[in-house]
mmCIF file with all atom_site columns, C-alpha atoms in Angstrom:
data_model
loop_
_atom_site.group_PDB
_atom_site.id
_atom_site.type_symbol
_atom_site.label_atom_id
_atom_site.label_alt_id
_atom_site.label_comp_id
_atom_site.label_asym_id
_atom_site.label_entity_id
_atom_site.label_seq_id
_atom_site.pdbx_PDB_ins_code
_atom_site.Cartn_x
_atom_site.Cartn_y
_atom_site.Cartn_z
_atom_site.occupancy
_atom_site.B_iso_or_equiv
_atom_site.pdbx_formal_charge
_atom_site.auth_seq_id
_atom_site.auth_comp_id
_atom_site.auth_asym_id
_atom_site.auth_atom_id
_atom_site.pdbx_PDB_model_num
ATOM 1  C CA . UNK A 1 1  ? -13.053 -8.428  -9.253  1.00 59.00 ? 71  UNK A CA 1
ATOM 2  C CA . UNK A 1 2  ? -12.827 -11.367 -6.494  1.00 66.00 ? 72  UNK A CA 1
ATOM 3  C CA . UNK A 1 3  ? -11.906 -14.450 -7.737  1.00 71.00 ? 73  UNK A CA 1
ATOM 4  C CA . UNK A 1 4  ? -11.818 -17.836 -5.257  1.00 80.00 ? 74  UNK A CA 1
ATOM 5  C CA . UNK A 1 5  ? -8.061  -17.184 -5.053  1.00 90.00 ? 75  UNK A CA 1
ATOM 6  C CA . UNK A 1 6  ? -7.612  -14.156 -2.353  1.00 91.00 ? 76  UNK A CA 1
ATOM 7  C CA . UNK A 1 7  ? -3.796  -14.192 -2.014  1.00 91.00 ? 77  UNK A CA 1
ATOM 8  C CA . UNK A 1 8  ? -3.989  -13.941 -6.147  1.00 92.00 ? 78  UNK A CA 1
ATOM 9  C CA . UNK A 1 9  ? -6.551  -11.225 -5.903  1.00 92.00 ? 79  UNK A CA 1
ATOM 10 C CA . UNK A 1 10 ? -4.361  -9.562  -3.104  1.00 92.00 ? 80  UNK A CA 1
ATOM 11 C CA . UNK A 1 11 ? -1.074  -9.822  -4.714  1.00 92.00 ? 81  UNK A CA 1
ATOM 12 C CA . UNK A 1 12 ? -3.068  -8.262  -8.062  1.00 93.00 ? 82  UNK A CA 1
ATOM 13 C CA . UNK A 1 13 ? -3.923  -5.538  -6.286  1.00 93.00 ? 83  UNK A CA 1
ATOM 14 C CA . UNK A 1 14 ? -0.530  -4.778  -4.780  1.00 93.00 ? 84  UNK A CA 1
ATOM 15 C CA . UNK A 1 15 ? 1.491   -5.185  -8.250  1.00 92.00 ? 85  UNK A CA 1
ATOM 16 C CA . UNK A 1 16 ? -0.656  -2.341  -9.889  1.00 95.00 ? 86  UNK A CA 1
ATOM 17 C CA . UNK A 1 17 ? 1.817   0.311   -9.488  1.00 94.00 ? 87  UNK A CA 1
ATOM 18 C CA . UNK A 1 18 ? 1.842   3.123   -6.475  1.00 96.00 ? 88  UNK A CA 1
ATOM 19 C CA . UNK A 1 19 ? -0.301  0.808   -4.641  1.00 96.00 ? 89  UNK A CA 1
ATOM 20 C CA . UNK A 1 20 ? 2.455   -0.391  -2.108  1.00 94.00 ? 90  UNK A CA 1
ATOM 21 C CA . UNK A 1 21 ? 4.097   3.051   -1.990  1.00 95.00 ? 91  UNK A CA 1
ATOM 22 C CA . UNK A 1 22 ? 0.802   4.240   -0.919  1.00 96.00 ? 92  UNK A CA 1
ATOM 23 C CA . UNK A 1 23 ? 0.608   1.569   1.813   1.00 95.00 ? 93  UNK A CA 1
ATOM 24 C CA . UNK A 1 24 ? 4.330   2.564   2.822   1.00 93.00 ? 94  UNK A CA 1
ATOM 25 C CA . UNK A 1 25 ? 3.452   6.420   2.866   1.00 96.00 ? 95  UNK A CA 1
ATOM 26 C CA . UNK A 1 26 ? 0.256   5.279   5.417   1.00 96.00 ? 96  UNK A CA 1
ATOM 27 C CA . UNK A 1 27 ? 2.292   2.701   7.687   1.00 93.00 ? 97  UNK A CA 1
ATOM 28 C CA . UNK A 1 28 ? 2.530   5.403   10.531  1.00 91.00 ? 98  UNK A CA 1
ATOM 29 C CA . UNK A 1 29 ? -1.339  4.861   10.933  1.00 88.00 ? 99  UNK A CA 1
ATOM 30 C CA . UNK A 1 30 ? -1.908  8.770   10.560  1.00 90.00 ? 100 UNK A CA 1
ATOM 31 C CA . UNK A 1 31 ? -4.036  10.323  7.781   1.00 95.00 ? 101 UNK A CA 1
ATOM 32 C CA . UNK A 1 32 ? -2.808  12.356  4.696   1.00 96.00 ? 102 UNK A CA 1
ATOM 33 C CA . UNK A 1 33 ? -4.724  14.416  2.078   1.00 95.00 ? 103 UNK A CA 1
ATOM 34 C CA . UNK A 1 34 ? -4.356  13.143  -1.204  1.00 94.00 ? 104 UNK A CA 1
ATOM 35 C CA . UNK A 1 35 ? -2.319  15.914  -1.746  1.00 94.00 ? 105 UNK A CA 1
ATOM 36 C CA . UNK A 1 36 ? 0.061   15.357  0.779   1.00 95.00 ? 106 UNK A CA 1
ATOM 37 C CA . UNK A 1 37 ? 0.204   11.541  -0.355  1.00 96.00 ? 107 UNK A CA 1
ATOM 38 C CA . UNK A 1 38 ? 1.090   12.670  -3.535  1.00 95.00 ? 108 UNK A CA 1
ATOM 39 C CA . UNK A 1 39 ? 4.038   14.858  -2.847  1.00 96.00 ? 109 UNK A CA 1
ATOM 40 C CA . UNK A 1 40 ? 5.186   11.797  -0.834  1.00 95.00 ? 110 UNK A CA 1
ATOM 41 C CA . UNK A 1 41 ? 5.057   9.056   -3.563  1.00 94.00 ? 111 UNK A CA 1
ATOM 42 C CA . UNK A 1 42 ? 6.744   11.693  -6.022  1.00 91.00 ? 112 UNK A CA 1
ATOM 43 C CA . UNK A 1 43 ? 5.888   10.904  -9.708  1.00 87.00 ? 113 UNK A CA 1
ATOM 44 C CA . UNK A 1 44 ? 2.461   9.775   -9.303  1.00 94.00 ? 114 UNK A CA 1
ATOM 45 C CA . UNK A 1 45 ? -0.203  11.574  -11.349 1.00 95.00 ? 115 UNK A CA 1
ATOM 46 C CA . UNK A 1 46 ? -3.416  13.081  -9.691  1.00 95.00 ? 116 UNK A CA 1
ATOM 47 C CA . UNK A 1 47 ? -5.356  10.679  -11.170 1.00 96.00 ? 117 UNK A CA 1
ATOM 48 C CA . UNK A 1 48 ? -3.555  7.452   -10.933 1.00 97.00 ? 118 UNK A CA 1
ATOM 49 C CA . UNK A 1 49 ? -3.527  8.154   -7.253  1.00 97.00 ? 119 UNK A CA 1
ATOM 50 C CA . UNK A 1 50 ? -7.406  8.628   -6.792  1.00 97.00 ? 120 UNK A CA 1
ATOM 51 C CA . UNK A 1 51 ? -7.534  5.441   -9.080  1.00 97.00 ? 121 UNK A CA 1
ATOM 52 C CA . UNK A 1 52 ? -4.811  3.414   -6.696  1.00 97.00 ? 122 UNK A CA 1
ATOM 53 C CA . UNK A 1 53 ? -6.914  5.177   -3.686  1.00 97.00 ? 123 UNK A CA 1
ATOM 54 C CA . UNK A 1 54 ? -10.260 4.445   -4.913  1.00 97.00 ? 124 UNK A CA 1
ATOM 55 C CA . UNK A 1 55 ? -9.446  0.494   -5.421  1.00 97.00 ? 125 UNK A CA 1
ATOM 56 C CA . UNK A 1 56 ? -7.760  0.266   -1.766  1.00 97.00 ? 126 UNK A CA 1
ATOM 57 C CA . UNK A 1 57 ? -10.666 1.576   -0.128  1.00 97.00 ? 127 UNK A CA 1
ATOM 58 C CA . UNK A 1 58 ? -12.841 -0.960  -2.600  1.00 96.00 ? 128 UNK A CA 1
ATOM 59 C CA . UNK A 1 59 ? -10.691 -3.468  -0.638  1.00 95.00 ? 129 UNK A CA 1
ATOM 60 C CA . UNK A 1 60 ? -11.121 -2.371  2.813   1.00 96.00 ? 130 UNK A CA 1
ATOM 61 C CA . UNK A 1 61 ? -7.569  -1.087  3.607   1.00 97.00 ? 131 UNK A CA 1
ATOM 62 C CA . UNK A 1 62 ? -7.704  2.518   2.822   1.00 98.00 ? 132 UNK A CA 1
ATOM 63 C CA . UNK A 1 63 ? -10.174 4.726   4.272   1.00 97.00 ? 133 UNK A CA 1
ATOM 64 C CA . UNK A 1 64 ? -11.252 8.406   4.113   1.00 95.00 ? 134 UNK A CA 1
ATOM 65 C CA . UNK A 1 65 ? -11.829 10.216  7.275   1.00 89.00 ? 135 UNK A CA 1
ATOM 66 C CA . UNK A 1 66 ? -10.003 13.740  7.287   1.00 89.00 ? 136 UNK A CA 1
ATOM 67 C CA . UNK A 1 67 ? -7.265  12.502  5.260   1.00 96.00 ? 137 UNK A CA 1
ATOM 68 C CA . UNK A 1 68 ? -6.360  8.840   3.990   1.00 97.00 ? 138 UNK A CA 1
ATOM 69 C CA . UNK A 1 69 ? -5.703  6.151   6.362   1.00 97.00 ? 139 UNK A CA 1
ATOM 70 C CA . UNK A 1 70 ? -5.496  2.851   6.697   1.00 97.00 ? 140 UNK A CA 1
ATOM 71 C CA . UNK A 1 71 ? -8.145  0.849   8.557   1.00 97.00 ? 141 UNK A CA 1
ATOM 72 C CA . UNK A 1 72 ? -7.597  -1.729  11.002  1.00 96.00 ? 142 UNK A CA 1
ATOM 73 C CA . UNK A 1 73 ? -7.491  -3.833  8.160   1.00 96.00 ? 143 UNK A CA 1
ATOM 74 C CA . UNK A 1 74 ? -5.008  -2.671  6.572   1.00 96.00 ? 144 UNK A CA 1
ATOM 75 C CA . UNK A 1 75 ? -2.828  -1.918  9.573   1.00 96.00 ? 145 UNK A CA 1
ATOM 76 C CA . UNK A 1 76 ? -3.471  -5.962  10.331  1.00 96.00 ? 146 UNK A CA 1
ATOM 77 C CA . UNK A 1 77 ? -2.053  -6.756  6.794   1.00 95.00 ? 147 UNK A CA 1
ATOM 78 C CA . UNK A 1 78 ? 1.306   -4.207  7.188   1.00 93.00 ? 148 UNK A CA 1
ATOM 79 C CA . UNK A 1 79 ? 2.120   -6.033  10.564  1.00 94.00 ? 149 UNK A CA 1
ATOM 80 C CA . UNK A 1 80 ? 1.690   -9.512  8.862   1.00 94.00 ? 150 UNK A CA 1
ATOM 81 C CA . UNK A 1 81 ? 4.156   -8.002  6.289   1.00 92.00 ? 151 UNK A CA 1
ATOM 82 C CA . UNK A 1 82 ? 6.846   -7.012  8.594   1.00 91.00 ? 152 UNK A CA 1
ATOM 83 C CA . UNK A 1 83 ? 8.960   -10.113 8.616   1.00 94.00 ? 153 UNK A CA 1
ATOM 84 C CA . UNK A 1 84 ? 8.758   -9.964  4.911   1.00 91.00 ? 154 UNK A CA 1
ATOM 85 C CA . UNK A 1 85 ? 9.765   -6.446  4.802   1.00 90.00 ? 155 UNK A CA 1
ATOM 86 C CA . UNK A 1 86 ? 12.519  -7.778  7.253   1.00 93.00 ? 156 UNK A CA 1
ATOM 87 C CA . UNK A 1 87 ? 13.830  -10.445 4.749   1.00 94.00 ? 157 UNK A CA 1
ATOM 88 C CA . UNK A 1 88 ? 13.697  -8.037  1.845   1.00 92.00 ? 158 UNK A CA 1
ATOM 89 C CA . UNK A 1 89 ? 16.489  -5.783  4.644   1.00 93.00 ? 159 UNK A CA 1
ATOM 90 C CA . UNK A 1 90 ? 18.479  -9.187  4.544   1.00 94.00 ? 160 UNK A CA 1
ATOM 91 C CA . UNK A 1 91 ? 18.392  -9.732  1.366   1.00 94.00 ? 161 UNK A CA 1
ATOM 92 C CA . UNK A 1 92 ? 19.425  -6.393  0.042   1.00 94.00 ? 162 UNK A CA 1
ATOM 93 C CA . UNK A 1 93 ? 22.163  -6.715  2.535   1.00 92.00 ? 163 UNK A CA 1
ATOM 94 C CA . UNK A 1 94 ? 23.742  -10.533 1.398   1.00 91.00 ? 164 UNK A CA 1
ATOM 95 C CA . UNK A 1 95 ? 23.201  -8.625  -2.663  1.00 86.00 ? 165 UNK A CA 1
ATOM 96 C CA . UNK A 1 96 ? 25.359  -6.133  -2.187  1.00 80.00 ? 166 UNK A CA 1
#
């Protein structure tokens, strides 16, 4: 449900689990059946994926057209995450 806070609603959605894994296993910008998607995030169950699926296409980043993919949308929203996904490389660098 929206609330007046979109980087809280945003951030909500992305902490349920599998739903950045699912972004990750998209980021190419190709499609994949569910069933491919779910031999590529590994331990998910059919179910929670449809459920993680179901709620990112409720958001406008996922979309069904011969396979998942993401919309423009949600290919907008992985580029504005690549220099986070660039400090994360840092980071894990400098911890080790």
């Amino acid at each position: 449900m929206p609330t007046a806070q979109p980087i809280a609603d945003l951030l909500d959605l992305f902490c349920r689990r599998w739903s950045l894994r699912i972004l990750w296993e998209l980021r190419d910008g190709g499609s994949m059946t569910s069933r491919a998607l779910r031999a590529a995030c590994g331990g998910v169950s059919a179910g929670v994926l449809q459920q993680r699926l179901d709620e990112l296409r409720s958001a406008g980043i996922v979309t069904v057209n011969g396979g998942y993919r993401l919309t423009p949308d949600g290919l907008d929203l992985l580029a504005r995450m690549a220099p986070l996904e660039e400090w994360a490389e840092a980071w894990a660098h400098r911890s080790t």
